[in-house]
PDB file of C-alpha atoms in Angstrom:
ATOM      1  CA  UNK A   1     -53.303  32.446 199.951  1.00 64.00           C
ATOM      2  CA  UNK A   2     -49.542  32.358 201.271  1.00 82.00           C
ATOM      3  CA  UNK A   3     -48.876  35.521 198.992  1.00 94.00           C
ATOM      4  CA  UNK A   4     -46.365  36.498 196.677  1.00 97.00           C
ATOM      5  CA  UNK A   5     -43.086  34.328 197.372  1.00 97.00           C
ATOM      6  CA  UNK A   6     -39.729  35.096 196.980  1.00 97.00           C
ATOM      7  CA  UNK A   7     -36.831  33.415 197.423  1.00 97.00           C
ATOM      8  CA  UNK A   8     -34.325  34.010 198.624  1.00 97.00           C
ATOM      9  CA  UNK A   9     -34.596  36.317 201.163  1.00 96.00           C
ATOM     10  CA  UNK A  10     -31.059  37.305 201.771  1.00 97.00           C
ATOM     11  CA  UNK A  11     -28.145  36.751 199.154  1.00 97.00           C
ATOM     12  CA  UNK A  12     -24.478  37.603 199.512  1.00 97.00           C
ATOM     13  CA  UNK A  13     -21.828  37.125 196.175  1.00 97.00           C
ATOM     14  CA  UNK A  14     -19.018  38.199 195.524  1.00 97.00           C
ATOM     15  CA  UNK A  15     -18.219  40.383 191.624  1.00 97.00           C
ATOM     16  CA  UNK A  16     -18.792  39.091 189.204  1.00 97.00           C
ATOM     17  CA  UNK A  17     -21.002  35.983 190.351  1.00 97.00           C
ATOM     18  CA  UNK A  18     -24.479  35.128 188.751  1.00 97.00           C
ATOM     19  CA  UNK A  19     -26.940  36.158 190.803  1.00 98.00           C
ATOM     20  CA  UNK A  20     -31.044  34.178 190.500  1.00 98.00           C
ATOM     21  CA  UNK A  21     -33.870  35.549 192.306  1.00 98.00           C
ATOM     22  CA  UNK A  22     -37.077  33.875 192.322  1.00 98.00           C
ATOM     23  CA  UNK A  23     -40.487  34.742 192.345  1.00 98.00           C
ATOM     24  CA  UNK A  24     -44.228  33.124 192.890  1.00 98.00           C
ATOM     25  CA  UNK A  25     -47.233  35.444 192.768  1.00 97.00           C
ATOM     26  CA  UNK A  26     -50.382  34.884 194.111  1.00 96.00           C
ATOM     27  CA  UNK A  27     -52.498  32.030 192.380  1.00 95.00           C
ATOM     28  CA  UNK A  28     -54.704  33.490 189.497  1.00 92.00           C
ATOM     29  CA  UNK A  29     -52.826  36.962 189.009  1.00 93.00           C
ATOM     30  CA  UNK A  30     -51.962  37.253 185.487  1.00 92.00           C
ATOM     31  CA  UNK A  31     -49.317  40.661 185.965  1.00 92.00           C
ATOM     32  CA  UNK A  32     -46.060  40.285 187.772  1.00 95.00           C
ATOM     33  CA  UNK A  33     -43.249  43.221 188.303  1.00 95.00           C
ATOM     34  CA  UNK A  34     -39.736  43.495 188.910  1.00 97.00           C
ATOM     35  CA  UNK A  35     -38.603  46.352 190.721  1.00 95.00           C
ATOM     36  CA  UNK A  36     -35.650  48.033 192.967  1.00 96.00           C
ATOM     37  CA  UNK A  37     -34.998  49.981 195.967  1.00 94.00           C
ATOM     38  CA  UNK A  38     -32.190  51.390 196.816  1.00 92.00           C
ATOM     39  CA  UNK A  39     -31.735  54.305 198.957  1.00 88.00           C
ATOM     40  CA  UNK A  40     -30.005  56.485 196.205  1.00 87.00           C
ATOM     41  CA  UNK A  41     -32.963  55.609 193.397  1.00 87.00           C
ATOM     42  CA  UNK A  42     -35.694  54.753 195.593  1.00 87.00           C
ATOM     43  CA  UNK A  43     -38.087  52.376 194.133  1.00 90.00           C
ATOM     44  CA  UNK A  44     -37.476  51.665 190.319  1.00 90.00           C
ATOM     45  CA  UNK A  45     -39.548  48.988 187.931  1.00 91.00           C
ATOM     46  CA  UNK A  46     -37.555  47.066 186.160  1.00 94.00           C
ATOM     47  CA  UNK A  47     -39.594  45.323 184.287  1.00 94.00           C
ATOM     48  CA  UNK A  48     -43.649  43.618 183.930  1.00 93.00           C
ATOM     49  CA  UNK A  49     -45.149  40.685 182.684  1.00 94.00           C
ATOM     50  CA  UNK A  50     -48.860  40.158 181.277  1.00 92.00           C
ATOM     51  CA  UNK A  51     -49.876  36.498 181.385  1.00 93.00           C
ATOM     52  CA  UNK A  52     -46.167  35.362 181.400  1.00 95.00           C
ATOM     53  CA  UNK A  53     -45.277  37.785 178.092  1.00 94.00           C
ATOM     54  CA  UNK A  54     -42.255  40.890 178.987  1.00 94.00           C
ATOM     55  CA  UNK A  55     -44.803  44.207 178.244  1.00 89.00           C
ATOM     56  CA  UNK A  56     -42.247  47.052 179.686  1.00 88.00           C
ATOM     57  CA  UNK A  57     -38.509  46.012 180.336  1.00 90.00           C
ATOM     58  CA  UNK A  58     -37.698  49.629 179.829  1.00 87.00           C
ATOM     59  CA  UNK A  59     -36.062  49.683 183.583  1.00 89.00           C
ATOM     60  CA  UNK A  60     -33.810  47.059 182.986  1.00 92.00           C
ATOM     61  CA  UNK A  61     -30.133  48.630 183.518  1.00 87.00           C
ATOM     62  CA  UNK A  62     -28.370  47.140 180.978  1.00 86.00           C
ATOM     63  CA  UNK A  63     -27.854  43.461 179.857  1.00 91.00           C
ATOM     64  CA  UNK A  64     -26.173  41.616 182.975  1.00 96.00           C
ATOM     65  CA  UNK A  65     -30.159  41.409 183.754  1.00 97.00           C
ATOM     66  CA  UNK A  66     -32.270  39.303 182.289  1.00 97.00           C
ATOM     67  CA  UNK A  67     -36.005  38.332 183.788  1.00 98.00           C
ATOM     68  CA  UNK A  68     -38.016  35.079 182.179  1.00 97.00           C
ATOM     69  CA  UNK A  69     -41.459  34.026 183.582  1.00 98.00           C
ATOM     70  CA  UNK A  70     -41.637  30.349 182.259  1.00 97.00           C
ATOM     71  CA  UNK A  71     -45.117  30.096 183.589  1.00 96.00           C
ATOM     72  CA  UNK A  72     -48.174  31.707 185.429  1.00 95.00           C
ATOM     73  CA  UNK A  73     -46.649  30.678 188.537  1.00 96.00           C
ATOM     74  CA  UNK A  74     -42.850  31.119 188.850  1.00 97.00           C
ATOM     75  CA  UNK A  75     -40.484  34.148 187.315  1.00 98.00           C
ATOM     76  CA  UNK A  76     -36.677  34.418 187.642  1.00 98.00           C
ATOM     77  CA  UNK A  77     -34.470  37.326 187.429  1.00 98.00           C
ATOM     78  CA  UNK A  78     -31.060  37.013 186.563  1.00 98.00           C
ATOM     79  CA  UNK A  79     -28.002  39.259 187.142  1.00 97.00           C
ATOM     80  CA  UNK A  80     -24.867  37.871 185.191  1.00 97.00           C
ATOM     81  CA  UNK A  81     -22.189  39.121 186.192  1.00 96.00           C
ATOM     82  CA  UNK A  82     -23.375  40.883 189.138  1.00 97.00           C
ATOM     83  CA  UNK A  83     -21.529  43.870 190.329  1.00 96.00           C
ATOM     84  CA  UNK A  84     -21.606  45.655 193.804  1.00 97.00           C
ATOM     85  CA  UNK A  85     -23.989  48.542 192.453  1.00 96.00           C
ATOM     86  CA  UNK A  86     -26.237  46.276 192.115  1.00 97.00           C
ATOM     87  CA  UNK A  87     -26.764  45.562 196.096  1.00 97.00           C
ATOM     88  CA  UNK A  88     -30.482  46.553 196.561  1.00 97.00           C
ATOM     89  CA  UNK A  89     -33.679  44.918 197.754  1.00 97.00           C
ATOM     90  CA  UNK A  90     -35.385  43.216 195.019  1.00 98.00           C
ATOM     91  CA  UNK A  91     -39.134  42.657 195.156  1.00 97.00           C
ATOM     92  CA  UNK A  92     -41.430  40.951 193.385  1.00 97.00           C
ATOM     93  CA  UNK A  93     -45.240  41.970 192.922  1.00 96.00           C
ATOM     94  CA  UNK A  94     -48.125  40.499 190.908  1.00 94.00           C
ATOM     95  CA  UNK A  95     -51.554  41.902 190.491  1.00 91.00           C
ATOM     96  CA  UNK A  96     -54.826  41.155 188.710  1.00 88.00           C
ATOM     97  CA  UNK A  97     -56.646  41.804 185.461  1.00 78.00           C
ATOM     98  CA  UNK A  98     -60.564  42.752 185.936  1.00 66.00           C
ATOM     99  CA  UNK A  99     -59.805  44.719 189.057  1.00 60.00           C
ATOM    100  CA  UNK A 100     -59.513  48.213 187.854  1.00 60.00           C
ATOM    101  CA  UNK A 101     -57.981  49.152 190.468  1.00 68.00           C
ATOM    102  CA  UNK A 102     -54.563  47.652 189.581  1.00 76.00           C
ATOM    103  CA  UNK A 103     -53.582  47.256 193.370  1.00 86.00           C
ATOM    104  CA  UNK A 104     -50.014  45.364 193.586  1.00 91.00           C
ATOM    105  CA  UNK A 105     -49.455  42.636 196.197  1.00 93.00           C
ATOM    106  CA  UNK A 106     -45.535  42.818 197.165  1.00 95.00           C
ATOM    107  CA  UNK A 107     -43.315  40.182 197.913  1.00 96.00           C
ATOM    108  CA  UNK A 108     -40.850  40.187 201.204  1.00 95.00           C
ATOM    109  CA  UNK A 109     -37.940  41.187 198.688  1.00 97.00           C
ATOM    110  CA  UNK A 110     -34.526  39.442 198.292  1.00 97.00           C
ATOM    111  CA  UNK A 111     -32.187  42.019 199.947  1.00 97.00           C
ATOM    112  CA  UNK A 112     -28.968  41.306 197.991  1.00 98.00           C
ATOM    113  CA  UNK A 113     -25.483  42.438 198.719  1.00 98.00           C
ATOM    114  CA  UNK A 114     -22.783  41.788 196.126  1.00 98.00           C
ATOM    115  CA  UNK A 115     -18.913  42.359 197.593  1.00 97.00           C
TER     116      UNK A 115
ATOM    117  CA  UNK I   1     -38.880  62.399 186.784  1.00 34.00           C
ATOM    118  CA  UNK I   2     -41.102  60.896 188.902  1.00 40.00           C
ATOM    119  CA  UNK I   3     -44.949  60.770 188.332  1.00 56.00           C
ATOM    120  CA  UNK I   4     -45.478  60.990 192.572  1.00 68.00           C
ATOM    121  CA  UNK I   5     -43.602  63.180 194.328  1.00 79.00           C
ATOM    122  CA  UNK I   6     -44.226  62.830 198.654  1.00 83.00           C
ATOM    123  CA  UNK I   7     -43.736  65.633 200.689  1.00 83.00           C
ATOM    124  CA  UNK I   8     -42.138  66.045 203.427  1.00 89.00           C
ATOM    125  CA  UNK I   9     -39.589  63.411 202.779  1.00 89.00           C
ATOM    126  CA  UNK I  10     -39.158  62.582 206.588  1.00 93.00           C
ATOM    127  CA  UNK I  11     -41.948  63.199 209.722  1.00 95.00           C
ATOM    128  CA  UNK I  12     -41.250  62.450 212.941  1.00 96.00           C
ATOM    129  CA  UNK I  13     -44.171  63.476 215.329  1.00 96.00           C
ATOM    130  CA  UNK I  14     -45.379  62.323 219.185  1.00 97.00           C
ATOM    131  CA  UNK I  15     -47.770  59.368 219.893  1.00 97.00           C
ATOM    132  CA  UNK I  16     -51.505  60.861 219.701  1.00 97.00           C
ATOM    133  CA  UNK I  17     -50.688  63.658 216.949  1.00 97.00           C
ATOM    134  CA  UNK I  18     -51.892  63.310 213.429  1.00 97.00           C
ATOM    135  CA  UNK I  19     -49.924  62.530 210.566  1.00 96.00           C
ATOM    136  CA  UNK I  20     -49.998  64.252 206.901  1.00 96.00           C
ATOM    137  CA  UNK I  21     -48.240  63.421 204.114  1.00 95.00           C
ATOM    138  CA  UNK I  22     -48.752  65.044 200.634  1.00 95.00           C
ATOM    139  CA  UNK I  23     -48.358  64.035 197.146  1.00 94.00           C
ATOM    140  CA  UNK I  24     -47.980  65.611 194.110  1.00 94.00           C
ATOM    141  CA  UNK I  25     -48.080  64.376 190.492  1.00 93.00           C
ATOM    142  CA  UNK I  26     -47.596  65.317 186.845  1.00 91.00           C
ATOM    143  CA  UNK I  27     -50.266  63.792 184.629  1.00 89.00           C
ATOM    144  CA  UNK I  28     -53.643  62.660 184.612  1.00 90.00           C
ATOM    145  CA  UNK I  29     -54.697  59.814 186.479  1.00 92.00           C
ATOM    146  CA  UNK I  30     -57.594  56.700 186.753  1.00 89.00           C
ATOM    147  CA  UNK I  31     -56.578  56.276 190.875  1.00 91.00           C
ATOM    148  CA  UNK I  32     -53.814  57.149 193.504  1.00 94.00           C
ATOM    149  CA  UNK I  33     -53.151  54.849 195.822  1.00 94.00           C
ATOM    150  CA  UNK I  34     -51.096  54.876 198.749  1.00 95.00           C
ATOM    151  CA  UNK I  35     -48.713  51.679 200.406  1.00 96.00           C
ATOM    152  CA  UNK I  36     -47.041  51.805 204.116  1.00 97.00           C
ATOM    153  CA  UNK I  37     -43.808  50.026 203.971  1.00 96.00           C
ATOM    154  CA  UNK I  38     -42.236  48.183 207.082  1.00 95.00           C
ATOM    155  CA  UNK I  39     -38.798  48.974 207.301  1.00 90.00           C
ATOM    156  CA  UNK I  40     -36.967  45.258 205.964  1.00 85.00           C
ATOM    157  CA  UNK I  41     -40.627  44.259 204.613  1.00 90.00           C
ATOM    158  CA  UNK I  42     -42.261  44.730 200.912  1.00 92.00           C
ATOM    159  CA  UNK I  43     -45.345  47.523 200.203  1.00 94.00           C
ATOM    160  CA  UNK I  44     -48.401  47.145 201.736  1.00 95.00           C
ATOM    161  CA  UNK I  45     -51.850  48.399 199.908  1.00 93.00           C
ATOM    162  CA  UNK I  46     -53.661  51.012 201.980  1.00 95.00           C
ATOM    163  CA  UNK I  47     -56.270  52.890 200.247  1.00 94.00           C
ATOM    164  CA  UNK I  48     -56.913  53.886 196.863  1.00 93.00           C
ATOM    165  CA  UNK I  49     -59.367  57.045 195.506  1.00 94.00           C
ATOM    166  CA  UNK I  50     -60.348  57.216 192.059  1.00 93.00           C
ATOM    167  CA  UNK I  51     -59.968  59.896 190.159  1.00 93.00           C
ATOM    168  CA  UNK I  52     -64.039  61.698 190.369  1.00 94.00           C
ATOM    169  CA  UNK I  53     -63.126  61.123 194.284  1.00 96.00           C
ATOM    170  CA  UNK I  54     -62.344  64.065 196.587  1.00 97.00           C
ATOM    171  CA  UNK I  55     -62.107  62.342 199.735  1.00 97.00           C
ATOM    172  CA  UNK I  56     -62.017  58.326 201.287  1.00 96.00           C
ATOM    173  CA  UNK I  57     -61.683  57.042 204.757  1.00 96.00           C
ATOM    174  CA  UNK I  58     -60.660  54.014 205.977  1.00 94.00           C
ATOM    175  CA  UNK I  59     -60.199  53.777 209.683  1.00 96.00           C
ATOM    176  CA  UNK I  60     -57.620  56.112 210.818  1.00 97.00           C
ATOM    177  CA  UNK I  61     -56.937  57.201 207.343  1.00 97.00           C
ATOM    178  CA  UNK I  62     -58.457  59.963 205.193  1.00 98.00           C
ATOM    179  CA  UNK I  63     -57.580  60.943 201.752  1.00 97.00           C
ATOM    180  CA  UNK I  64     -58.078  63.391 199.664  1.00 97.00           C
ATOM    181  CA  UNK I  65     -57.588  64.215 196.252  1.00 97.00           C
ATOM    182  CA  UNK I  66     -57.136  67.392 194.097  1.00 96.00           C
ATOM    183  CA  UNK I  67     -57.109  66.822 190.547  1.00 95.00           C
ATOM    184  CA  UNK I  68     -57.150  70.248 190.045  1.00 95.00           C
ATOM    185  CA  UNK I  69     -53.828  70.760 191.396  1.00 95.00           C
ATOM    186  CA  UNK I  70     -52.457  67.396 190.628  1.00 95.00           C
ATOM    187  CA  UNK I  71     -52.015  66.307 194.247  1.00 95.00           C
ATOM    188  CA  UNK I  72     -53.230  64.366 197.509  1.00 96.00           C
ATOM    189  CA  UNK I  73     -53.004  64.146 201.086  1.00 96.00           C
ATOM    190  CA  UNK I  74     -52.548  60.749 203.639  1.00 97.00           C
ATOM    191  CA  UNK I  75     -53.692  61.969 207.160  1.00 97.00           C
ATOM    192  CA  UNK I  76     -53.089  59.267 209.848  1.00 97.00           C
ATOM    193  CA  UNK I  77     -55.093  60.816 212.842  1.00 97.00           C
ATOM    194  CA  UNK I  78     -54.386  59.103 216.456  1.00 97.00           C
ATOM    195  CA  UNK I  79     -50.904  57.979 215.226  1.00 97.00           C
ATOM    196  CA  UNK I  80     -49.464  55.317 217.123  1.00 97.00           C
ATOM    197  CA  UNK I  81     -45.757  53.862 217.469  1.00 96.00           C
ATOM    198  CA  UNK I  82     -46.883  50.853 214.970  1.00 96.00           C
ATOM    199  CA  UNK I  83     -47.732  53.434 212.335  1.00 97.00           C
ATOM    200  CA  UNK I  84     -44.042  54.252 212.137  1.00 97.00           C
ATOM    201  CA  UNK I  85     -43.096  53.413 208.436  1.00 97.00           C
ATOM    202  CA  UNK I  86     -42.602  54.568 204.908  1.00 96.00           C
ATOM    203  CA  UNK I  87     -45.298  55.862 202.584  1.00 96.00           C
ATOM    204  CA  UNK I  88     -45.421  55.786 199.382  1.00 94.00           C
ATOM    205  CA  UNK I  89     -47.989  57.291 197.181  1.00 94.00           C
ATOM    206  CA  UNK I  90     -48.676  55.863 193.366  1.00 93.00           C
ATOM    207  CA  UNK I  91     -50.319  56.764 190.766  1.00 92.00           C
ATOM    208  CA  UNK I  92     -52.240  54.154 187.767  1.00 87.00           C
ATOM    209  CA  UNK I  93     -52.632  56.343 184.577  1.00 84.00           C
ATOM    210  CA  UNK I  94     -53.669  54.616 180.899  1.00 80.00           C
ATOM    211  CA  UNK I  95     -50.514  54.662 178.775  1.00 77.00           C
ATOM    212  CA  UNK I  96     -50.710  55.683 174.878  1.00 76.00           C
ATOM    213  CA  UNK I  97     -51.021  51.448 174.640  1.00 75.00           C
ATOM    214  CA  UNK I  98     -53.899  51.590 176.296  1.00 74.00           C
ATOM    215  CA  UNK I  99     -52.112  50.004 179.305  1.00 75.00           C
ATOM    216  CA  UNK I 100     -52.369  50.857 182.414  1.00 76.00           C
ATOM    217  CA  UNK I 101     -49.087  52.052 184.418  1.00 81.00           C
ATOM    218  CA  UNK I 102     -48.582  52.445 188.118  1.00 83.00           C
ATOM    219  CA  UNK I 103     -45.766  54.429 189.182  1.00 87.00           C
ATOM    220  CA  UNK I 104     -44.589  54.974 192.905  1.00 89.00           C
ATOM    221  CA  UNK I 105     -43.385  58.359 194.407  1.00 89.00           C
ATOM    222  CA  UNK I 106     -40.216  58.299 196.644  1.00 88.00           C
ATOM    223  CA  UNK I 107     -41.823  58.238 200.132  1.00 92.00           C
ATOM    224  CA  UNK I 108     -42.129  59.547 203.389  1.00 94.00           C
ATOM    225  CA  UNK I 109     -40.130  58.074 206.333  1.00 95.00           C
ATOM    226  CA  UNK I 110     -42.768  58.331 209.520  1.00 97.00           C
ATOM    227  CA  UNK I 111     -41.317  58.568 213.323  1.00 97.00           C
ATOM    228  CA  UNK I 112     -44.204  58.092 215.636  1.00 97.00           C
ATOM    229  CA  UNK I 113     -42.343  58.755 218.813  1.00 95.00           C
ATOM    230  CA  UNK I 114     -43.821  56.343 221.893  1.00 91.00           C
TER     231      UNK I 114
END
């Protein structure tokens, strides 16, 4: 298995721009998380999905973020209009039901940058 | 606050010497596991005890566990320059849901001097 994908790996915008990051986790892993690291917070969870449904979006800052997972295979999350305290590494980890012990698989992380 | 708290937050030690890291947490838990992170690069799984653990090995690593006093310990023994890295330590407690939640401490930054 390639692992959990994300794309991109580097992003650079500018205020105010929309901002997608992209996610694949590993085949057959039915939880997926969205989290942060900065060096200020450290490493936050933004938010989890359970066979493609949002369970916990309690980490979300506020509503210029938005995550979807439109199927067991692909999730987006979505920063609209993105603002430069938002420059962190984003990654992307999935794990799987029926192993209790709910190890995560990370992704590379999208390191993004917003000027 | 945070559920995993890693002490020290930095160690920077010679080739050959043994590494210890220590973390401490606030509620009960099922397991505590503990990641190495590359700098640039996501977590990486290392080990995991359950909770009616004391103590695992794997390799160069040994962990133990205190549930008593809410807290474990990473030793790296034989440290190398490749072991130089971030760990994390995290924690998977059942929520009031009946979910189960896995929260990461803040780290410690390794220096395995060459």
């Amino acid at each position: 298995d390639a692992g959990v994908i994300q794309s991109p790996r580097h992003e650079v915008t500018e205020m105010g721009q929309e901002v997608t990051l992209r996610c694949k986790p590993i085949s057959g892993h039915d939880y997926l998380f969205w989290y942060r690291q900065t060096m200020m917070r450290g490493l936050e969870l933004l938010i989890y999905f359970n066979n493609n449904v949002p369970i916990d979006d309690s980490g979300m800052p506020e509503d210029r973020f938005s995550a979807k997972m439109p199927n067991a295979s692909f999730s987006t999350l979505k920063i609209q209009p993105s603002e430069p305290r938002d420059s962190a590494v984003y990654f992307c980890a999935s794990s799987q039901t029926g192993t209790s012990s709910y190890e995560q698989y990370f992704g590379p992380g999208t390191r993004l940058t917003v000027t | 606050s945070q559920q995993g708290e890693e002490d020290p937050q930095a160690l920077s030690i010679q080739e050959g010497e043994n590494a210890t890291m220590n973390c401490s947490y606030k509620t009960s838990i099922n397991n505590l596991q503990w990641y190495r992170q590359n700098s640039g690069r996501g977590l990486v799984h290392l080990i995991l005890i359950r909770s009616n653990e004391r103590e695992k090995h794997s390799g160069r690593l040994r962990v133990t566990l205190d549930t008593s006093k809410k807290s474990s310990s990473l030793l790296i023994t034989a440290s190398r320059a490749a072991d130089t890295a971030s760990y994390f330590c995290a924690t998977v407690r059942r929520m009031d849901t009946g979910r189960r939640a896995l929260t990461f401490g803040s780290g410690t930054r390794l220096q395995v001097q060459p």
